[in-house]
Each structure stands twice: as C-alpha cells, then as structure tokens.
Amino acid sequence: LLAVATKTKTILLLDPRTPASLTSTLSHASVRSVRVAWISPTHLISTGFSKTASREVILYALSADGKISQVAKQTLDVSPAPLFPYADIDTGILLLYSRGERSCHAFEVQPEDRVPFAPLPSFEHATLQAGFAFLPKARNDVRAVEVLHALRLTPHTVEVVSFSEIGRASC
C-alpha cells in the first residue's frame, strides 16, 4: 500500500496493483507540510500542524475493508519547522526530527493502547542538525543493546548516533 499526504488536508491510501482502491481521510488542519510513515502493517502516522501552528502527530488505522481512520492525535509544541518522522516497525519506536533544531523526539507507539504515544527520552545535542540518515539493522551493535543506528548531518560534520537501551541516545 502507498500512503500520500496532499495539500488538500487529506491522506490518500492506494494499492498500486488496483488503482480503483483509493481511500482517503482528513489530515492536519493546516495546509503546511505533512509527512507520512508506516508504524506497523495496519497503522500509519503523519506529522503536520494544527490551525494554531502547533506541531502534531496523528495515528491512523487501516481496517479490514480498506478504510482508513484517525485513532489518536498528539500535540507536541509550537515551531515553524516541519517534523520528519522515522518509524521503526520492529520496535514501534517513532523518532521525530527537523532541520535547524538540536533535538530528536522519541516515542514508543502502541496502536492498540488507550494512550498510543508513550514518550521516550529525547536526543539533544549542542549543534543544529540538517537531518538524519538511519542505517540498516545489520549495523546495530546488539552487545550494546543498540536498537537504532543513525548518521546525523550538521552544517560541518557527519556524526554517528547510537540509540540504545530504548531511548538513550549518544553521539
């Protein structure tokens, strides 16, 4: 399945093998930038903005009949920078970062729970970042209980970031 966020404040879900299977649902209230990522085979998340310019994350569920519906919404903070989501399907960890900031917010997403977004410790650094590149699981150091391994791009360097012990990150 392919999920697409549009400027018309909707999330479209399409099976490329059967183009007539287009499904849509309402997205964030603002027309500003929206990003979509799968968090499980039946759930996806989107990051965007509310009408009051607050950054928010929305969790959607895909039903057995192919319909998509909003399950939960989490308001984060007020910032002009759009959030880029990285969802690790194996662990249910969601990382949210943006360009020009120093942090990477972490959540454990449990779609079936009453409160699906459980905050994890965030990664904070002294320098601004331009982005992250998450490496394949084969690069994880399992002896150090590393769950995610990433490269962090800054204006002058590329740094290795290790997310280990579920939420603790180090450069």
PDB file of C-alpha atoms in Angstrom:
ATOM      1  CA  LEU A   1       0.000   0.000   0.000  1.00  0.00           C
ATOM      2  CA  LEU A   2       1.075   3.536  -0.710  1.00  0.00           C
ATOM      3  CA  ALA A   3       0.194   6.422   1.638  1.00  0.00           C
ATOM      4  CA  VAL A   4       0.329  10.015   0.368  1.00  0.00           C
ATOM      5  CA  ALA A   5      -0.290  13.332   2.122  1.00  0.00           C
ATOM      6  CA  THR A   6      -1.821  16.062  -0.041  1.00  0.00           C
ATOM      7  CA  LYS A   7      -2.127  19.837   0.192  1.00  0.00           C
ATOM      8  CA  THR A   8      -5.904  19.405   0.348  1.00  0.00           C
ATOM      9  CA  LYS A   9      -5.535  18.289   4.000  1.00  0.00           C
ATOM     10  CA  THR A  10      -6.111  14.600   3.236  1.00  0.00           C
ATOM     11  CA  ILE A  11      -4.211  11.345   3.491  1.00  0.00           C
ATOM     12  CA  LEU A  12      -4.681   9.081   0.468  1.00  0.00           C
ATOM     13  CA  LEU A  13      -4.180   5.325   0.626  1.00  0.00           C
ATOM     14  CA  LEU A  14      -3.710   3.428  -2.624  1.00  0.00           C
ATOM     15  CA  ASP A  15      -2.936  -0.136  -3.626  1.00  0.00           C
ATOM     16  CA  PRO A  16      -0.814   0.302  -6.792  1.00  0.00           C
ATOM     17  CA  ARG A  17      -1.941  -3.120  -8.077  1.00  0.00           C
ATOM     18  CA  THR A  18      -5.588  -2.000  -8.082  1.00  0.00           C
ATOM     19  CA  PRO A  19      -5.757   1.769  -8.763  1.00  0.00           C
ATOM     20  CA  ALA A  20      -9.502   1.874  -8.114  1.00  0.00           C
ATOM     21  CA  SER A  21      -8.855   1.117  -4.434  1.00  0.00           C
ATOM     22  CA  LEU A  22      -8.255   4.763  -3.472  1.00  0.00           C
ATOM     23  CA  THR A  23      -9.223   5.594   0.131  1.00  0.00           C
ATOM     24  CA  SER A  24      -8.867   8.955   1.870  1.00  0.00           C
ATOM     25  CA  THR A  25      -9.288  10.588   5.266  1.00  0.00           C
ATOM     26  CA  LEU A  26      -8.839  14.055   6.723  1.00  0.00           C
ATOM     27  CA  SER A  27      -5.357  15.033   7.833  1.00  0.00           C
ATOM     28  CA  HIS A  28      -3.963  18.019   9.744  1.00  0.00           C
ATOM     29  CA  ALA A  29      -5.933  21.284   9.822  1.00  0.00           C
ATOM     30  CA  SER A  30      -3.101  23.386   8.390  1.00  0.00           C
ATOM     31  CA  VAL A  31      -2.019  23.379   4.731  1.00  0.00           C
ATOM     32  CA  ARG A  32       1.638  23.410   5.832  1.00  0.00           C
ATOM     33  CA  SER A  33       3.957  20.494   5.215  1.00  0.00           C
ATOM     34  CA  VAL A  34       2.738  16.979   6.149  1.00  0.00           C
ATOM     35  CA  ARG A  35       4.842  13.795   6.282  1.00  0.00           C
ATOM     36  CA  VAL A  36       3.539  10.202   6.410  1.00  0.00           C
ATOM     37  CA  ALA A  37       5.219   6.985   7.620  1.00  0.00           C
ATOM     38  CA  TRP A  38       4.061   3.436   8.336  1.00  0.00           C
ATOM     39  CA  ILE A  39       4.421   2.403  12.008  1.00  0.00           C
ATOM     40  CA  SER A  40       3.004  -1.120  11.512  1.00  0.00           C
ATOM     41  CA  PRO A  41       1.421  -3.070   8.643  1.00  0.00           C
ATOM     42  CA  THR A  42      -2.007  -1.724   9.663  1.00  0.00           C
ATOM     43  CA  HIS A  43      -1.145   1.695  11.135  1.00  0.00           C
ATOM     44  CA  LEU A  44       0.477   4.859   9.843  1.00  0.00           C
ATOM     45  CA  ILE A  45       1.354   8.212  11.336  1.00  0.00           C
ATOM     46  CA  SER A  46       1.505  11.712   9.923  1.00  0.00           C
ATOM     47  CA  THR A  47       3.290  14.790  11.195  1.00  0.00           C
ATOM     48  CA  GLY A  48       1.940  18.235  10.476  1.00  0.00           C
ATOM     49  CA  PHE A  49       0.480  21.387  12.009  1.00  0.00           C
ATOM     50  CA  SER A  50      -2.782  22.362  13.673  1.00  0.00           C
ATOM     51  CA  LYS A  51      -4.652  25.593  12.893  1.00  0.00           C
ATOM     52  CA  THR A  52      -2.829  27.254  15.812  1.00  0.00           C
ATOM     53  CA  ALA A  53       0.624  26.330  14.338  1.00  0.00           C
ATOM     54  CA  SER A  54       1.273  23.583  16.893  1.00  0.00           C
ATOM     55  CA  ARG A  55       3.200  20.590  15.593  1.00  0.00           C
ATOM     56  CA  GLU A  56       1.238  17.379  15.944  1.00  0.00           C
ATOM     57  CA  VAL A  57       1.338  13.662  15.213  1.00  0.00           C
ATOM     58  CA  ILE A  58      -1.744  11.705  14.109  1.00  0.00           C
ATOM     59  CA  LEU A  59      -2.086   7.919  14.238  1.00  0.00           C
ATOM     60  CA  TYR A  60      -4.313   6.238  11.624  1.00  0.00           C
ATOM     61  CA  ALA A  61      -5.611   2.664  11.442  1.00  0.00           C
ATOM     62  CA  LEU A  62      -6.373   0.668   8.313  1.00  0.00           C
ATOM     63  CA  SER A  63      -9.469  -1.514   8.696  1.00  0.00           C
ATOM     64  CA  ALA A  64     -10.023  -4.931   7.118  1.00  0.00           C
ATOM     65  CA  ASP A  65     -12.324  -3.416   4.474  1.00  0.00           C
ATOM     66  CA  GLY A  66      -9.573  -0.986   3.342  1.00  0.00           C
ATOM     67  CA  LYS A  67     -10.860   2.165   5.058  1.00  0.00           C
ATOM     68  CA  ILE A  68      -8.504   4.454   6.954  1.00  0.00           C
ATOM     69  CA  SER A  69      -9.487   6.274  10.131  1.00  0.00           C
ATOM     70  CA  GLN A  70      -7.867   8.525  12.707  1.00  0.00           C
ATOM     71  CA  VAL A  71      -7.126   6.746  16.008  1.00  0.00           C
ATOM     72  CA  ALA A  72      -5.209   9.312  18.094  1.00  0.00           C
ATOM     73  CA  LYS A  73      -3.627  12.754  17.945  1.00  0.00           C
ATOM     74  CA  GLN A  74      -0.676  14.076  19.955  1.00  0.00           C
ATOM     75  CA  THR A  75       0.116  17.808  20.066  1.00  0.00           C
ATOM     76  CA  LEU A  76       3.834  18.429  20.574  1.00  0.00           C
ATOM     77  CA  ASP A  77       4.999  22.053  20.551  1.00  0.00           C
ATOM     78  CA  VAL A  78       4.943  25.296  18.574  1.00  0.00           C
ATOM     79  CA  SER A  79       7.703  25.632  15.993  1.00  0.00           C
ATOM     80  CA  PRO A  80       7.838  26.671  12.334  1.00  0.00           C
ATOM     81  CA  ALA A  81       9.999  23.676  11.365  1.00  0.00           C
ATOM     82  CA  PRO A  82       8.163  20.628   9.978  1.00  0.00           C
ATOM     83  CA  LEU A  83       8.870  17.284  11.627  1.00  0.00           C
ATOM     84  CA  PHE A  84      10.363  14.376   9.705  1.00  0.00           C
ATOM     85  CA  PRO A  85       9.188  11.012  11.043  1.00  0.00           C
ATOM     86  CA  TYR A  86      11.239   7.830  11.169  1.00  0.00           C
ATOM     87  CA  ALA A  87       9.248   4.809  12.296  1.00  0.00           C
ATOM     88  CA  ASP A  88      10.960   1.558  13.234  1.00  0.00           C
ATOM     89  CA  ILE A  89       8.332  -1.106  12.578  1.00  0.00           C
ATOM     90  CA  ASP A  90      10.256  -3.801  14.507  1.00  0.00           C
ATOM     91  CA  THR A  91      10.340  -1.920  17.820  1.00  0.00           C
ATOM     92  CA  GLY A  92       7.424   0.509  17.422  1.00  0.00           C
ATOM     93  CA  ILE A  93       9.757   3.450  18.054  1.00  0.00           C
ATOM     94  CA  LEU A  94       8.938   6.740  16.351  1.00  0.00           C
ATOM     95  CA  LEU A  95      11.652   9.393  16.003  1.00  0.00           C
ATOM     96  CA  LEU A  96      10.731  12.962  15.061  1.00  0.00           C
ATOM     97  CA  TYR A  97      13.369  15.462  13.987  1.00  0.00           C
ATOM     98  CA  SER A  98      13.530  18.666  11.995  1.00  0.00           C
ATOM     99  CA  ARG A  99      16.137  20.745  10.244  1.00  0.00           C
ATOM    100  CA  GLY A 100      17.633  23.620  12.174  1.00  0.00           C
ATOM    101  CA  GLU A 101      16.913  22.150  15.604  1.00  0.00           C
ATOM    102  CA  ARG A 102      19.068  20.365  18.151  1.00  0.00           C
ATOM    103  CA  SER A 103      16.727  17.578  19.251  1.00  0.00           C
ATOM    104  CA  CYS A 104      15.194  14.335  18.070  1.00  0.00           C
ATOM    105  CA  HIS A 105      11.982  13.412  19.917  1.00  0.00           C
ATOM    106  CA  ALA A 106      11.316   9.730  20.586  1.00  0.00           C
ATOM    107  CA  PHE A 107       8.040   7.889  21.226  1.00  0.00           C
ATOM    108  CA  GLU A 108       7.010   4.297  21.581  1.00  0.00           C
ATOM    109  CA  VAL A 109       3.877   3.864  19.504  1.00  0.00           C
ATOM    110  CA  GLN A 110       1.438   1.243  20.767  1.00  0.00           C
ATOM    111  CA  PRO A 111      -1.559   1.483  18.397  1.00  0.00           C
ATOM    112  CA  GLU A 112      -3.794  -0.824  20.427  1.00  0.00           C
ATOM    113  CA  ASP A 113      -3.353   1.009  23.772  1.00  0.00           C
ATOM    114  CA  ARG A 114      -5.691   3.664  25.114  1.00  0.00           C
ATOM    115  CA  VAL A 115      -2.746   6.116  25.080  1.00  0.00           C
ATOM    116  CA  PRO A 116      -0.803   5.071  21.966  1.00  0.00           C
ATOM    117  CA  PHE A 117       2.110   7.568  22.217  1.00  0.00           C
ATOM    118  CA  ALA A 118       4.491   6.830  25.118  1.00  0.00           C
ATOM    119  CA  PRO A 119       7.305   9.408  25.304  1.00  0.00           C
ATOM    120  CA  LEU A 120      10.887   8.136  25.430  1.00  0.00           C
ATOM    121  CA  PRO A 121      13.959  10.211  26.299  1.00  0.00           C
ATOM    122  CA  SER A 122      14.769  12.674  23.523  1.00  0.00           C
ATOM    123  CA  PHE A 123      18.163  13.087  21.888  1.00  0.00           C
ATOM    124  CA  GLU A 124      19.631  16.560  22.490  1.00  0.00           C
ATOM    125  CA  HIS A 125      22.850  17.979  21.053  1.00  0.00           C
ATOM    126  CA  ALA A 126      24.642  21.332  21.223  1.00  0.00           C
ATOM    127  CA  THR A 127      24.792  21.845  17.432  1.00  0.00           C
ATOM    128  CA  LEU A 128      22.000  22.306  14.903  1.00  0.00           C
ATOM    129  CA  GLN A 129      21.161  19.440  12.580  1.00  0.00           C
ATOM    130  CA  ALA A 130      20.336  19.324   8.901  1.00  0.00           C
ATOM    131  CA  GLY A 131      18.952  15.788   9.021  1.00  0.00           C
ATOM    132  CA  PHE A 132      19.316  12.136   9.968  1.00  0.00           C
ATOM    133  CA  ALA A 133      20.021   9.010   7.944  1.00  0.00           C
ATOM    134  CA  PHE A 134      19.014   5.786   9.679  1.00  0.00           C
ATOM    135  CA  LEU A 135      21.144   2.757   8.879  1.00  0.00           C
ATOM    136  CA  PRO A 136      20.011  -0.857   8.351  1.00  0.00           C
ATOM    137  CA  LYS A 137      19.594  -3.135  11.376  1.00  0.00           C
ATOM    138  CA  ALA A 138      22.719  -5.063  10.369  1.00  0.00           C
ATOM    139  CA  ARG A 139      24.744  -2.048  11.605  1.00  0.00           C
ATOM    140  CA  ASN A 140      23.301  -2.218  15.147  1.00  0.00           C
ATOM    141  CA  ASP A 141      25.637  -3.236  17.972  1.00  0.00           C
ATOM    142  CA  VAL A 142      23.494  -5.827  19.749  1.00  0.00           C
ATOM    143  CA  ARG A 143      26.072  -6.203  22.557  1.00  0.00           C
ATOM    144  CA  ALA A 144      25.465  -2.535  23.439  1.00  0.00           C
ATOM    145  CA  VAL A 145      21.663  -3.051  23.207  1.00  0.00           C
ATOM    146  CA  GLU A 146      21.567  -0.681  20.255  1.00  0.00           C
ATOM    147  CA  VAL A 147      18.087  -0.517  18.697  1.00  0.00           C
ATOM    148  CA  LEU A 148      18.763   2.172  16.064  1.00  0.00           C
ATOM    149  CA  HIS A 149      21.935   3.440  14.417  1.00  0.00           C
ATOM    150  CA  ALA A 150      21.963   6.761  12.557  1.00  0.00           C
ATOM    151  CA  LEU A 151      24.116   9.388  10.927  1.00  0.00           C
ATOM    152  CA  ARG A 152      23.371  12.973  11.952  1.00  0.00           C
ATOM    153  CA  LEU A 153      24.202  15.682   9.436  1.00  0.00           C
ATOM    154  CA  THR A 154      25.233  19.067  10.836  1.00  0.00           C
ATOM    155  CA  PRO A 155      26.455  22.129   8.935  1.00  0.00           C
ATOM    156  CA  HIS A 156      30.085  20.980   9.342  1.00  0.00           C
ATOM    157  CA  THR A 157      30.120  17.290  10.304  1.00  0.00           C
ATOM    158  CA  VAL A 158      28.505  13.902   9.972  1.00  0.00           C
ATOM    159  CA  GLU A 159      28.105  12.291  13.407  1.00  0.00           C
ATOM    160  CA  VAL A 160      27.258   8.734  14.368  1.00  0.00           C
ATOM    161  CA  VAL A 161      24.293   8.497  16.753  1.00  0.00           C
ATOM    162  CA  SER A 162      23.535   5.333  18.672  1.00  0.00           C
ATOM    163  CA  PHE A 163      20.027   4.835  20.072  1.00  0.00           C
ATOM    164  CA  SER A 164      20.402   2.153  22.704  1.00  0.00           C
ATOM    165  CA  GLU A 165      18.609   0.834  25.767  1.00  0.00           C
ATOM    166  CA  ILE A 166      15.321   2.011  24.253  1.00  0.00           C
ATOM    167  CA  GLY A 167      15.536   5.741  24.288  1.00  0.00           C
ATOM    168  CA  ARG A 168      19.069   6.594  25.394  1.00  0.00           C
ATOM    169  CA  ALA A 169      20.969   8.152  22.538  1.00  0.00           C
ATOM    170  CA  SER A 170      24.604   9.141  22.310  1.00  0.00           C
ATOM    171  CA  CYS A 171      26.838  10.750  19.732  1.00  0.00           C
TER     172      CYS A 171
END
